Short mmCIF file of C-alpha atoms and ligand atoms in Angstrom, two decimals:
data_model
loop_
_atom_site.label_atom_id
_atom_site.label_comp_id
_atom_site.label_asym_id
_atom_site.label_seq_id
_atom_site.Cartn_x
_atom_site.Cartn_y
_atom_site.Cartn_z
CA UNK T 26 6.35 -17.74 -16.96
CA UNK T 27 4.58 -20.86 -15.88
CA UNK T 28 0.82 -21.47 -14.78
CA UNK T 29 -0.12 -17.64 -14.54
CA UNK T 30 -3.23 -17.37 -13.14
CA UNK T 31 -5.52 -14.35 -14.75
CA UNK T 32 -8.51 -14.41 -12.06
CA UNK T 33 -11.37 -13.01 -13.52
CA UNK T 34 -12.22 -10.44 -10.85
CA UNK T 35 -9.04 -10.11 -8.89
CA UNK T 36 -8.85 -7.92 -6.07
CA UNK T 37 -4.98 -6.93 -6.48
CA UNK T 38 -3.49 -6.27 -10.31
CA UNK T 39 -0.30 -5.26 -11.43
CA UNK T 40 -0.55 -4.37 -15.08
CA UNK T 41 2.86 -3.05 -16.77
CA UNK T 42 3.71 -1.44 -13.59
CA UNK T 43 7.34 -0.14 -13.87
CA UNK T 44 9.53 0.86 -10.55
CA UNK T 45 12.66 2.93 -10.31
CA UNK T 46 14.48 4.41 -8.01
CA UNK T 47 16.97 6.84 -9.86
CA UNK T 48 18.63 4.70 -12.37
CA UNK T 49 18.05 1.09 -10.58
CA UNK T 50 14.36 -0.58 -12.70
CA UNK T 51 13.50 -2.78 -10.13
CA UNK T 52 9.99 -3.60 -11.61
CA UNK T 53 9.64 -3.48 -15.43
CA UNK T 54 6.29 -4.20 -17.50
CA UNK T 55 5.36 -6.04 -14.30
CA UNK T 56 1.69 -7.94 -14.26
CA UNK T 57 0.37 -9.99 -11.11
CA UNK T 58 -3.18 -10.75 -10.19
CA UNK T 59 -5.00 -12.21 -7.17
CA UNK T 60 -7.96 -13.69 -6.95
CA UNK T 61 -10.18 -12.36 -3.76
CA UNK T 62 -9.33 -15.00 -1.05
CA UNK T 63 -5.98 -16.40 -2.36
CA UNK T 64 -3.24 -17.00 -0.40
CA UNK T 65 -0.06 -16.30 -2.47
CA UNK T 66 3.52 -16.19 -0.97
CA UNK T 67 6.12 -14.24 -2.99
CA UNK T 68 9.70 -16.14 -2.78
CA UNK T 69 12.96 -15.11 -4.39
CA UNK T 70 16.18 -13.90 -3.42
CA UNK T 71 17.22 -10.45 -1.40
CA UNK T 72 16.96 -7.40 -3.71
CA UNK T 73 14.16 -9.47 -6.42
CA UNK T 74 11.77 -6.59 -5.65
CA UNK T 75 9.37 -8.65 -3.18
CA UNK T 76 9.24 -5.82 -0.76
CA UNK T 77 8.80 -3.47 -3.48
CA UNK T 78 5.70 -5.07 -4.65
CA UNK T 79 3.97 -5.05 -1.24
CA UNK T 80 4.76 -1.48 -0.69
CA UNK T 81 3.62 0.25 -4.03
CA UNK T 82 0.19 -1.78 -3.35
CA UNK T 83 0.19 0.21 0.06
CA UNK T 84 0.72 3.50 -1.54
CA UNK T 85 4.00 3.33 0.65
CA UNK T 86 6.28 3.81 -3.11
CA UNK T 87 5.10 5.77 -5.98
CA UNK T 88 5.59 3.64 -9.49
CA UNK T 89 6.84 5.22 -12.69
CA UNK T 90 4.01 3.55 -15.45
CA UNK T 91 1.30 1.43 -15.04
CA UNK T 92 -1.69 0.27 -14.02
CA UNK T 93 -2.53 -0.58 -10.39
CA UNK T 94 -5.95 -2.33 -9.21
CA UNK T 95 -6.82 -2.31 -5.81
CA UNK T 96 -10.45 -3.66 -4.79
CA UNK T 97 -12.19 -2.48 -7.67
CA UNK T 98 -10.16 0.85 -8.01
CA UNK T 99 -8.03 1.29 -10.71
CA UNK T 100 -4.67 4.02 -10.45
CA UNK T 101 -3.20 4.87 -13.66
CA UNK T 102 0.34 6.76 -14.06
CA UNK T 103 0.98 7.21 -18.27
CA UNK T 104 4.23 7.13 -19.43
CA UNK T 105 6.55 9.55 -19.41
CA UNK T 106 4.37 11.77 -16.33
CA UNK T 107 7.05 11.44 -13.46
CA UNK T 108 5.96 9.02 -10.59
CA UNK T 109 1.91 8.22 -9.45
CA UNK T 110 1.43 9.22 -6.23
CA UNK T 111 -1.52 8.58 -4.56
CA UNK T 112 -4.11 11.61 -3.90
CA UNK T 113 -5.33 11.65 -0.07
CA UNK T 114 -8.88 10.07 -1.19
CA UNK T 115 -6.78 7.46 -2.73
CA UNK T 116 -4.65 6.67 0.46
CA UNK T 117 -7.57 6.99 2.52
CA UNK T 118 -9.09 3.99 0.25
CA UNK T 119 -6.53 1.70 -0.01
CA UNK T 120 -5.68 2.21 3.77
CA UNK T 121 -9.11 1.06 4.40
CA UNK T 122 -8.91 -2.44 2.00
CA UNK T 123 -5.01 -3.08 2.89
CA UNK T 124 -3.38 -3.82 5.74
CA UNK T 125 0.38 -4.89 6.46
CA UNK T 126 2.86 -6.16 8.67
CA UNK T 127 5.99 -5.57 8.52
CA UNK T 128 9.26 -7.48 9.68
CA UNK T 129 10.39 -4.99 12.26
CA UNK T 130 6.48 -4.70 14.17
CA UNK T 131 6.39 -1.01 13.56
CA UNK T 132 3.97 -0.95 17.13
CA UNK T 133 3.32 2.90 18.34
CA UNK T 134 5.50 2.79 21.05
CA UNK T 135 4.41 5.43 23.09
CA UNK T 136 0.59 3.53 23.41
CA UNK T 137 -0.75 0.65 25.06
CA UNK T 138 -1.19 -2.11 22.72
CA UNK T 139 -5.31 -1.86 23.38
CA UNK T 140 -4.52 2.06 21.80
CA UNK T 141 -2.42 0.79 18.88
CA UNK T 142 -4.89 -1.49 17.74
CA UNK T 143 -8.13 1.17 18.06
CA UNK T 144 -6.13 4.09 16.72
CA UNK T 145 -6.69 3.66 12.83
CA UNK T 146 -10.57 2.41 13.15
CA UNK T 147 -10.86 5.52 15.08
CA UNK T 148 -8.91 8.01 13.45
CA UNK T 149 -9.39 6.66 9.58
CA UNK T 150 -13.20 4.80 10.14
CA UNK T 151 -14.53 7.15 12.44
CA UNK T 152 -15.74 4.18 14.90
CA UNK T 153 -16.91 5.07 18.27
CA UNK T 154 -14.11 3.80 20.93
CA UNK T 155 -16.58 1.50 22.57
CA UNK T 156 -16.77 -0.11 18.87
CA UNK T 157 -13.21 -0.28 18.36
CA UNK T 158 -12.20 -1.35 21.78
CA UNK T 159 -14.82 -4.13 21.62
CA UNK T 160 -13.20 -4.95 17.92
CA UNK T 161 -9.77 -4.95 19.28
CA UNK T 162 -10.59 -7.02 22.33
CA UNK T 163 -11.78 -9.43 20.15
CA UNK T 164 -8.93 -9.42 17.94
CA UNK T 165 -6.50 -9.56 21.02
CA UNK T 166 -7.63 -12.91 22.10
CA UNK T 167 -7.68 -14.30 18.67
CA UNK T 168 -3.80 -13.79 18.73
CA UNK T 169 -3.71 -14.91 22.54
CA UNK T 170 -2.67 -11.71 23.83
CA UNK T 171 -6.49 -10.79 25.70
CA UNK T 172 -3.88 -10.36 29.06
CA UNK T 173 -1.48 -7.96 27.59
CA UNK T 174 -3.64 -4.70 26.77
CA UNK T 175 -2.87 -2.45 28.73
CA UNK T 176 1.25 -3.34 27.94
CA UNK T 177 3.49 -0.86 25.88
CA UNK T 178 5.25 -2.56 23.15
CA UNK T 179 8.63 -2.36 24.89
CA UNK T 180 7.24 -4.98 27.68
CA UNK T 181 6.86 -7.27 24.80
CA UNK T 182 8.32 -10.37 23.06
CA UNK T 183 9.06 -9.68 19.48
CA UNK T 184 6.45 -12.66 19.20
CA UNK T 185 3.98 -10.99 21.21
CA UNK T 186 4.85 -7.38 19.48
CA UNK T 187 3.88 -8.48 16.13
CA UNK T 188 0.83 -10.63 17.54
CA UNK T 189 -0.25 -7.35 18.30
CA UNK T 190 0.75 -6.05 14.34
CA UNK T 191 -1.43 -8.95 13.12
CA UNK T 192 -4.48 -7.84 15.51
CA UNK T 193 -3.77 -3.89 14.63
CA UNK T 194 -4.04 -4.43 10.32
CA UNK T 195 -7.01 -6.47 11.15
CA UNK T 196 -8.47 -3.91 13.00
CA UNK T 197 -9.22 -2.38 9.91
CA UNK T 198 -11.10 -5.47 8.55
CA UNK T 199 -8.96 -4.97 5.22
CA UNK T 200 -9.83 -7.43 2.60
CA UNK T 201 -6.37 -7.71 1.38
CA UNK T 202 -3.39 -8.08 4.11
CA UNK T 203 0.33 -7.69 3.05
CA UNK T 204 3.00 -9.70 5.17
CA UNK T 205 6.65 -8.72 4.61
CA UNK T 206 9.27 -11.29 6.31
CA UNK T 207 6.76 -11.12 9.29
CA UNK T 208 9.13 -13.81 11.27
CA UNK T 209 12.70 -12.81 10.13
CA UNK T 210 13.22 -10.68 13.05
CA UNK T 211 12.72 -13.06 15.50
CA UNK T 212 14.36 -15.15 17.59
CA UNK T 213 13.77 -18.46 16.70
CA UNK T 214 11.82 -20.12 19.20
CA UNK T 215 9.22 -17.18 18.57
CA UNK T 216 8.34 -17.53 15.05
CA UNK T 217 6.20 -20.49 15.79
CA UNK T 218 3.67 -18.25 17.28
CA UNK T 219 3.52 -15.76 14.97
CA UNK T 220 3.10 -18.68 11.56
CA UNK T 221 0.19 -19.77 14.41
CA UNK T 222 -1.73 -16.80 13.92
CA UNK T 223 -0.79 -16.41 10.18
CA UNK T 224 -2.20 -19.93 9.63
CA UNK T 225 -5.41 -19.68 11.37
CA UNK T 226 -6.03 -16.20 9.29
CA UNK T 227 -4.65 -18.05 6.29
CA UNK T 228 -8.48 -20.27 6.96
CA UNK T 229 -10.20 -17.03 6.67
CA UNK T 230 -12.23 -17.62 3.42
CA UNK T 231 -12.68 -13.93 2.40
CA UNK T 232 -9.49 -12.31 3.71
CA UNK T 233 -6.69 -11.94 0.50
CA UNK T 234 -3.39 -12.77 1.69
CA UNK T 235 0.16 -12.09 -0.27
CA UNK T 236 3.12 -13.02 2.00
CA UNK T 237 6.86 -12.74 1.75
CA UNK T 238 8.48 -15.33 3.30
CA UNK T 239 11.38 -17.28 3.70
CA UNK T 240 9.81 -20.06 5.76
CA UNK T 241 9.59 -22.44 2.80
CA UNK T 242 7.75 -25.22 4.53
CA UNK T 243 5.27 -22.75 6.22
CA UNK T 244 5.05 -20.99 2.56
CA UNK T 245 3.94 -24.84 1.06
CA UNK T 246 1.41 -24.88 4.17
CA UNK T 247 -0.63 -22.14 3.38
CA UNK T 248 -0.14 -21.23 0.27
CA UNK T 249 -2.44 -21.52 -3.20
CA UNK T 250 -0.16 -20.48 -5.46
CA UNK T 251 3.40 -19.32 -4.86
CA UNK T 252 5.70 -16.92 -7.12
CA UNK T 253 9.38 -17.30 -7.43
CA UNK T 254 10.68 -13.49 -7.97
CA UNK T 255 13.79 -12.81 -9.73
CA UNK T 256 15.43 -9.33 -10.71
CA UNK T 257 12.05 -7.63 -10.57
CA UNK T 258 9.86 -10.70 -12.19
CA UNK T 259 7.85 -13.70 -11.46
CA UNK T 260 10.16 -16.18 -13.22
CA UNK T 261 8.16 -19.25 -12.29
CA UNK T 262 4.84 -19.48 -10.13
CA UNK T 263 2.39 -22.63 -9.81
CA UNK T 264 0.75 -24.80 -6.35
CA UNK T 265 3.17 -24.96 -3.41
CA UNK T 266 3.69 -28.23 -4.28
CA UNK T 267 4.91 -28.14 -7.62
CA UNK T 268 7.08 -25.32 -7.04
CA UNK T 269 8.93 -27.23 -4.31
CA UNK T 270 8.72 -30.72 -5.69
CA UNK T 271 9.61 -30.03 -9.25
CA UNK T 272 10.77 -26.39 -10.01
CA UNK T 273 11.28 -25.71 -13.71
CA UNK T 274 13.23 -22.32 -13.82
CA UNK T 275 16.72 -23.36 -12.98
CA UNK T 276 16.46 -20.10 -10.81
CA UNK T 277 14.39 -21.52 -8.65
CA UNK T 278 15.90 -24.44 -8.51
CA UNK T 279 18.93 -22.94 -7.47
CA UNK T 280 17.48 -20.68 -5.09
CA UNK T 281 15.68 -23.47 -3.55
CA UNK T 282 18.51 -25.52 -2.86
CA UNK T 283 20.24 -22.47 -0.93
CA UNK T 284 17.19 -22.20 1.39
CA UNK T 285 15.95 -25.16 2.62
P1 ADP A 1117 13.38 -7.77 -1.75
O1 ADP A 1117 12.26 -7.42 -0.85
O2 ADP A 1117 13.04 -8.85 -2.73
O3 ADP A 1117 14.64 -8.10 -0.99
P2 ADP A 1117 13.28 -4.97 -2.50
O4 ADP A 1117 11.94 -4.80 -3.12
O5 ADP A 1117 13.44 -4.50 -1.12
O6 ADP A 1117 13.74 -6.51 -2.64
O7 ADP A 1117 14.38 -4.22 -3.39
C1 ADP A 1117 14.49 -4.36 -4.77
C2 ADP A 1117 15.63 -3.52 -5.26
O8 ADP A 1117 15.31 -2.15 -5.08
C3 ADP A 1117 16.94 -3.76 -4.54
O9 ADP A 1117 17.98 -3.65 -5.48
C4 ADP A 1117 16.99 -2.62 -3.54
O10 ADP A 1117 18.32 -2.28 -3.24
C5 ADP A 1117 16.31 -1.50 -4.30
N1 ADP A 1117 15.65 -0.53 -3.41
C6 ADP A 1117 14.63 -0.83 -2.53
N2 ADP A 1117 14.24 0.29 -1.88
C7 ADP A 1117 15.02 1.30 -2.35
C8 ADP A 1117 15.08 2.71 -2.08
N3 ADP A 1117 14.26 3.30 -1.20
N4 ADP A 1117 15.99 3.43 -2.76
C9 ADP A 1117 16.82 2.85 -3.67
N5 ADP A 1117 16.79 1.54 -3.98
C10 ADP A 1117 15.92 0.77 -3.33
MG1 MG A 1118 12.21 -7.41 1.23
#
């Protein structure tokens, strides 16, 4: 593994954290820090364990052994004790310092797109609605949608749907926020709005950002450090642009050359 960063206070670790699902190890011994603020995009091919990564750190999959740092709080699951699962107080704190977005929007459909952005500060951080409407109007014209608020999701774009995503895990004001393929179900001439938003956030000083991506030259844009994944590891990881000028692993390489 090349130029692996070991932040001194990181706000996301990974230390020996293995994943299965029945007989299938799809992380094994895995470690991975971030340093509060970074901007790291996760690369690799279909089925390297990308998604994988992003949900265990939203208590979305249990893990098998491990340790697992999230903002300060450390989850532990010893060896040979079946799968960690988060307890309630534990999803109720990472909920609170993670958000994500996902490739397919995930949008309540039956609410307006003002409701799905103040649902969680209401329900999870007890704000008053006047708070969290103010919050989400806010939020709403950062992503250019101020006009759309009282919309449902289904009178959307898919551009505009996950405009409103972005606004809804921010909502939260989550120091860490997860991105999985947040343009690869678009049509194309609507991803350039959503990298928009994700590159004004990716300015944000304090907000932690780890990405999946297959936008390469977006990836090189906004990234500090990015992490080639293959069969469940970080084979090679180093600046954006190293890691697309001059790849070492012949893995990455390769997989370069069949994406861009
Ligand atoms: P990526 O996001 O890099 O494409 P994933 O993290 O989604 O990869 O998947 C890693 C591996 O784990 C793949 O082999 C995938 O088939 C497997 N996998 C993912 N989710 C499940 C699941 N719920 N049950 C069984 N296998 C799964
Ligand atoms: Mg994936």
């Amino acid at each position: 593994m090349t130029d692996a960063p070991t932040p001194a206070d990181p706000v996301i670790r990974f230390a020996g954290v293995t994943k299965r699902f029945g007989p299938l190890t799809v992380l094994d011994d895995f470690d991975f820090a971030v340093a509060p603020g970074e901007k790291v995009t996760l690369i690799g091919p279909s089925g390297s364990g990308k998604s994988t990564v992003l949900r265990i750190l939203m208590t979305l999959e249990p893990f098998q052994e491990g340790t697992l740092e999230l903002a300060g709080i450390a989850y532990h699951q010893p060896k040979g004790r079946g799968a960690f699962r988060a307890s309630e107080q534990h999803l109720r704190q990472i909920r609170t310092h993670v958000g994500m977005v996902f490739q397919s929007f995930n949008l309540f459909p039956h609410m307006s797109v003002l409701r799905n952005v103040v649902e969680a500060p209401m329900v999870v951080l007890g704000l008053a609605r006047v708070e969290a409407e103010c919050r989400a109007v806010d939020l709403l014209r950062m992503v250019g949608l101020s006009d759309k608020k009282d919309h449902y999701p289904s009178q959307l774009s898919g551009g505009q749907q996950q405009r409103v995503a972005i606004a809804r895990a921010l909502a939260m004001r989550p120091r860490v926020l997860l991105f999985d393929e947040p343009t690869s179900a678009l049509d194309p001439q609507l991803v350039g709005e959503v990298l928009g938003v994700i590159r004004s956030l990716a300015h944000e000083h304090d907000l932690t950002m780890l990405l999946v991506t297959h936008e390469m030259r977006f990836a090189r844009e906004v990234s500090d450090r990015v992490c080639f994944f293959d069969k469940g590891r970080i084979a090679e990881q180093g600046e954006p642009e190293r890691i697309f000028t001059n790849p070492e692993h012949p893995r990455t390489r390769e997989f370069l050359q069949s994406v861009l």
